[in-house]
Short mmCIF file of C-alpha atoms in Angstrom, two decimals:
data_model
loop_
_atom_site.label_atom_id
_atom_site.label_comp_id
_atom_site.label_asym_id
_atom_site.label_seq_id
_atom_site.Cartn_x
_atom_site.Cartn_y
_atom_site.Cartn_z
CA UNK L 26 55.63 97.05 58.69
CA UNK L 27 54.64 100.40 57.29
CA UNK L 28 56.03 102.04 54.17
CA UNK L 29 55.01 105.51 53.05
CA UNK L 30 56.01 107.23 49.84
CA UNK L 31 55.46 110.84 48.81
CA UNK L 32 57.22 113.23 46.44
CA UNK L 33 60.14 115.13 47.89
CA UNK L 34 59.44 118.56 46.49
CA UNK L 35 56.74 120.47 44.66
CA UNK L 36 56.42 124.03 43.47
CA UNK L 37 53.36 126.09 42.67
CA UNK L 38 52.25 129.69 42.31
CA UNK L 39 49.93 131.77 44.44
CA UNK L 40 46.28 131.16 43.74
CA UNK L 41 46.90 127.81 42.10
CA UNK L 42 45.79 124.32 43.15
CA UNK L 43 48.28 121.63 44.09
CA UNK L 44 47.82 117.95 44.83
CA UNK L 45 50.30 116.11 47.02
CA UNK L 46 50.15 112.35 46.68
CA UNK L 47 50.95 109.67 49.23
CA UNK L 48 51.08 105.92 48.74
CA UNK L 49 51.35 103.54 51.63
CA UNK L 50 51.74 99.88 52.50
CA UNK L 51 50.65 98.88 55.98
CA UNK L 52 50.10 95.56 57.73
CA UNK L 53 46.74 96.83 58.95
CA UNK L 54 44.93 100.10 58.36
CA UNK L 55 43.87 102.56 61.02
CA UNK L 56 43.57 105.73 59.05
CA UNK L 57 45.90 108.18 57.40
CA UNK L 58 46.96 111.59 58.61
CA UNK L 59 48.20 114.71 56.88
CA UNK L 60 50.27 117.23 58.80
CA UNK L 61 51.74 120.57 57.85
CA UNK L 62 55.14 121.51 59.20
CA UNK L 63 56.88 124.85 58.83
CA UNK L 64 60.64 124.86 59.22
CA UNK L 65 61.72 124.64 62.85
CA UNK L 66 58.23 124.05 64.14
CA UNK L 67 56.20 121.04 65.22
CA UNK L 68 53.74 119.44 62.81
CA UNK L 69 50.18 120.74 62.86
CA UNK L 70 47.22 118.49 62.14
CA UNK L 71 45.44 118.93 58.83
CA UNK L 72 43.29 115.85 58.31
CA UNK L 73 42.56 112.26 59.24
CA UNK L 74 40.93 109.87 56.77
CA UNK L 75 39.78 106.41 57.71
CA UNK L 76 37.05 105.90 55.11
CA UNK L 77 37.34 106.13 51.33
CA UNK L 78 36.48 109.39 49.70
CA UNK L 79 37.15 113.06 49.81
CA UNK L 80 36.95 115.19 52.93
CA UNK L 81 36.93 118.93 52.46
CA UNK L 82 38.01 121.42 55.07
CA UNK L 83 38.20 124.94 53.77
CA UNK L 84 41.04 125.33 51.26
CA UNK L 85 42.39 121.90 52.12
CA UNK L 86 40.87 118.57 51.13
CA UNK L 87 42.12 115.03 51.66
CA UNK L 88 41.26 111.94 49.69
CA UNK L 89 41.69 108.28 50.55
CA UNK L 90 41.44 105.06 48.58
CA UNK L 91 42.09 102.11 50.86
CA UNK L 92 41.98 99.56 48.04
CA UNK L 93 44.75 101.42 46.22
CA UNK L 94 46.77 102.37 49.29
CA UNK L 95 46.63 105.96 48.12
CA UNK L 96 45.83 109.34 49.51
CA UNK L 97 46.23 112.90 48.37
CA UNK L 98 46.10 116.32 49.94
CA UNK L 99 44.59 119.04 47.77
CA UNK L 100 45.41 122.65 48.48
CA UNK L 101 43.35 125.30 46.74
CA UNK L 102 43.87 129.04 46.34
CA UNK L 103 47.46 128.70 47.38
CA UNK L 104 48.98 131.38 49.56
CA UNK L 105 52.61 132.13 50.30
CA UNK L 106 52.10 130.92 53.86
CA UNK L 107 51.29 127.47 52.52
CA UNK L 108 54.99 127.03 51.77
CA UNK L 109 55.85 124.21 54.17
CA UNK L 110 56.50 120.52 54.40
CA UNK L 111 53.47 118.24 54.20
CA UNK L 112 53.73 114.93 55.99
CA UNK L 113 51.67 111.82 55.37
CA UNK L 114 51.48 109.53 58.42
CA UNK L 115 49.88 106.30 59.58
CA UNK L 116 49.50 104.77 63.05
CA UNK L 117 52.30 102.43 64.01
CA UNK L 118 50.08 99.78 65.52
CA UNK L 119 46.48 98.74 65.60
CA UNK L 120 45.79 100.16 69.04
CA UNK L 121 44.60 103.43 70.46
CA UNK L 122 47.32 105.78 71.60
CA UNK L 123 49.98 104.40 69.30
CA UNK L 124 52.73 106.46 67.72
CA UNK L 125 52.67 107.69 64.14
CA UNK L 126 54.96 106.69 61.32
CA UNK L 127 55.68 109.55 58.95
CA UNK L 128 56.56 109.67 55.31
CA UNK L 129 59.60 111.68 54.29
CA UNK L 130 57.47 114.73 53.66
CA UNK L 131 56.82 116.87 50.61
CA UNK L 132 58.32 120.35 50.64
CA UNK L 133 55.97 122.74 48.88
CA UNK L 134 57.28 126.07 47.67
CA UNK L 135 54.68 128.66 46.71
CA UNK L 136 55.88 131.60 44.64
CA UNK L 137 54.19 134.84 43.68
CA UNK T 14 42.61 121.78 72.85
CA UNK T 15 45.28 120.00 74.81
CA UNK T 16 48.74 121.52 74.97
CA UNK T 17 52.13 119.88 75.10
CA UNK T 18 55.15 121.99 75.98
CA UNK T 19 58.86 121.34 75.64
CA UNK T 20 61.79 122.89 77.38
CA UNK T 21 64.18 124.17 76.32
CA UNK T 22 63.15 125.27 72.84
CA UNK T 23 66.78 125.26 71.79
CA UNK T 24 70.06 124.30 73.39
CA UNK T 25 73.71 124.36 72.43
CA UNK T 26 76.08 122.07 74.25
CA UNK T 27 79.64 120.88 73.95
CA UNK T 28 80.55 117.44 72.75
CA UNK T 29 80.69 114.95 75.61
CA UNK T 30 78.18 116.69 77.83
CA UNK T 31 74.62 115.60 78.60
CA UNK T 32 71.45 117.49 77.83
CA UNK T 33 67.97 117.02 79.30
CA UNK T 34 64.83 117.88 77.36
CA UNK T 35 61.47 118.06 79.11
CA UNK T 36 58.07 117.32 77.62
CA UNK T 37 55.00 118.32 79.60
CA UNK T 38 51.30 117.83 79.06
CA UNK T 39 49.84 121.05 80.42
CA UNK T 40 46.16 120.38 80.84
CA UNK T 41 45.79 116.63 80.59
CA UNK T 42 47.44 113.49 81.83
CA UNK T 43 49.55 111.41 79.51
CA UNK T 44 50.49 107.89 80.53
CA UNK T 45 52.27 107.56 77.20
CA UNK T 46 54.41 110.05 75.32
CA UNK T 47 56.47 109.64 72.19
CA UNK T 48 59.85 111.05 71.29
CA UNK T 49 60.73 111.78 67.68
CA UNK T 50 63.90 113.05 66.08
CA UNK T 51 64.09 115.03 62.87
CA UNK T 52 67.30 115.72 60.98
CA UNK T 53 67.42 118.63 58.52
CA UNK T 54 65.21 118.12 55.49
CA UNK T 55 64.12 114.72 56.74
CA UNK T 56 60.94 113.48 58.30
CA UNK T 57 60.14 112.69 61.90
CA UNK T 58 61.55 109.39 63.06
CA UNK T 59 60.11 107.70 66.13
CA UNK T 60 62.83 107.14 68.72
CA UNK T 61 60.98 105.73 71.68
CA UNK T 62 57.76 105.42 73.60
CA UNK T 63 57.80 106.80 77.12
CA UNK T 64 55.55 105.00 79.59
CA UNK T 65 54.62 106.41 82.97
CA UNK T 66 55.76 104.10 85.71
CA UNK T 67 57.61 101.68 83.48
CA UNK T 68 60.56 101.46 81.15
CA UNK T 69 60.59 103.21 77.83
CA UNK T 70 60.34 101.22 74.63
CA UNK T 71 63.00 102.08 72.07
CA UNK T 72 62.78 101.71 68.31
CA UNK T 73 65.32 99.63 66.48
CA UNK T 74 68.64 101.39 66.12
CA UNK T 75 68.12 103.82 69.00
CA UNK T 76 70.61 103.37 71.84
CA UNK T 77 68.74 103.24 75.12
CA UNK T 78 71.88 103.95 77.13
CA UNK T 79 72.51 107.09 75.14
CA UNK T 80 68.98 108.42 75.08
CA UNK T 81 67.66 108.08 78.59
CA UNK T 82 63.94 108.48 78.98
CA UNK T 83 62.16 108.98 82.28
CA UNK T 84 58.41 109.34 82.61
CA UNK T 85 58.27 110.38 86.23
CA UNK T 86 54.70 111.61 86.38
CA UNK T 87 51.50 111.68 84.37
CA UNK T 88 52.45 115.07 82.92
CA UNK T 89 56.20 114.89 82.44
CA UNK T 90 58.59 112.87 80.31
CA UNK T 91 62.27 113.71 79.98
CA UNK T 92 64.79 112.76 77.33
CA UNK T 93 68.44 112.98 78.31
CA UNK T 94 71.01 112.82 75.55
CA UNK T 95 74.13 111.51 77.27
CA UNK T 96 77.66 112.16 76.05
CA UNK T 97 76.31 114.16 73.15
CA UNK T 98 78.18 114.27 69.86
CA UNK T 99 77.72 116.54 66.84
CA UNK T 100 75.79 113.80 65.04
CA UNK T 101 73.15 114.05 67.79
CA UNK T 102 72.38 117.58 66.65
CA UNK T 103 68.76 117.43 65.60
CA UNK T 104 65.22 118.63 66.24
CA UNK T 105 63.62 116.59 69.00
CA UNK T 106 59.83 116.55 69.23
CA UNK T 107 57.60 114.88 71.76
CA UNK T 108 53.94 114.05 71.45
CA UNK T 109 51.12 112.62 73.51
CA UNK T 110 48.12 110.72 72.19
CA UNK T 111 44.67 112.21 72.34
CA UNK T 112 42.61 109.68 74.25
CA UNK T 113 39.41 111.21 72.89
CA UNK T 114 40.57 110.57 69.30
CA UNK T 115 42.59 107.39 69.60
CA UNK T 116 45.00 107.84 66.72
CA UNK T 117 45.60 111.56 66.97
CA UNK T 118 48.54 113.21 68.67
CA UNK T 119 49.34 116.47 70.39
CA UNK T 120 52.83 117.60 69.45
CA UNK T 121 55.18 119.70 71.50
CA UNK T 122 56.88 122.67 69.81
CA UNK T 123 60.20 120.84 69.53
CA UNK T 124 63.71 121.33 70.88
CA UNK T 125 66.61 122.22 68.61
CA UNK T 126 69.80 120.61 69.90
CA UNK T 127 73.14 121.69 68.55
CA UNK T 128 76.25 119.88 69.74
CA UNK T 129 79.53 121.66 69.07
#
């Protein structure tokens, strides 16, 4: 089965950089997702990593190490609107169109 | 990009009544849809997989007789919470897989259910 672990809460200030870690154990590996979720809203897609390394997308970057079962989401130049929950997720099964299994989420609070 | 809608966005019902939540794929066909539930300050938990033309597949611990799922067409799946109780109060989210990107999902906006 899948097991995903990430910190429950983090705090940071505007303009800063924050790194949200995620460790996972899966029976197979079909990539790792990061989603952002504001309270009362659906998750929005941030990134999908299937190969090792860092992928940068504007202020957000995501890193994956398959050998270590580890990923992180890096948020730069933090803004107040980045206050949200960040969810790490992996596919449930090794097949296209499968559901996602989510970690418990990391609630990030950005203060001025 | 593809859009998934849900209706209603929020609903309040009395204990013992049933509530139906609709999930629609607006501009694409979805033979499979997923239903998730999210309690306050917790993550999304997969409840069931809705399959067009066949029975839904429920995750362990989810009562299929309580959470009725019907995938009547290629664009519509419904989740009916029967005999709702306050502990069923939650945020229900559906999603559909993106066939062009096999592991990605399109999420609906969610339905907030409050049972009084």
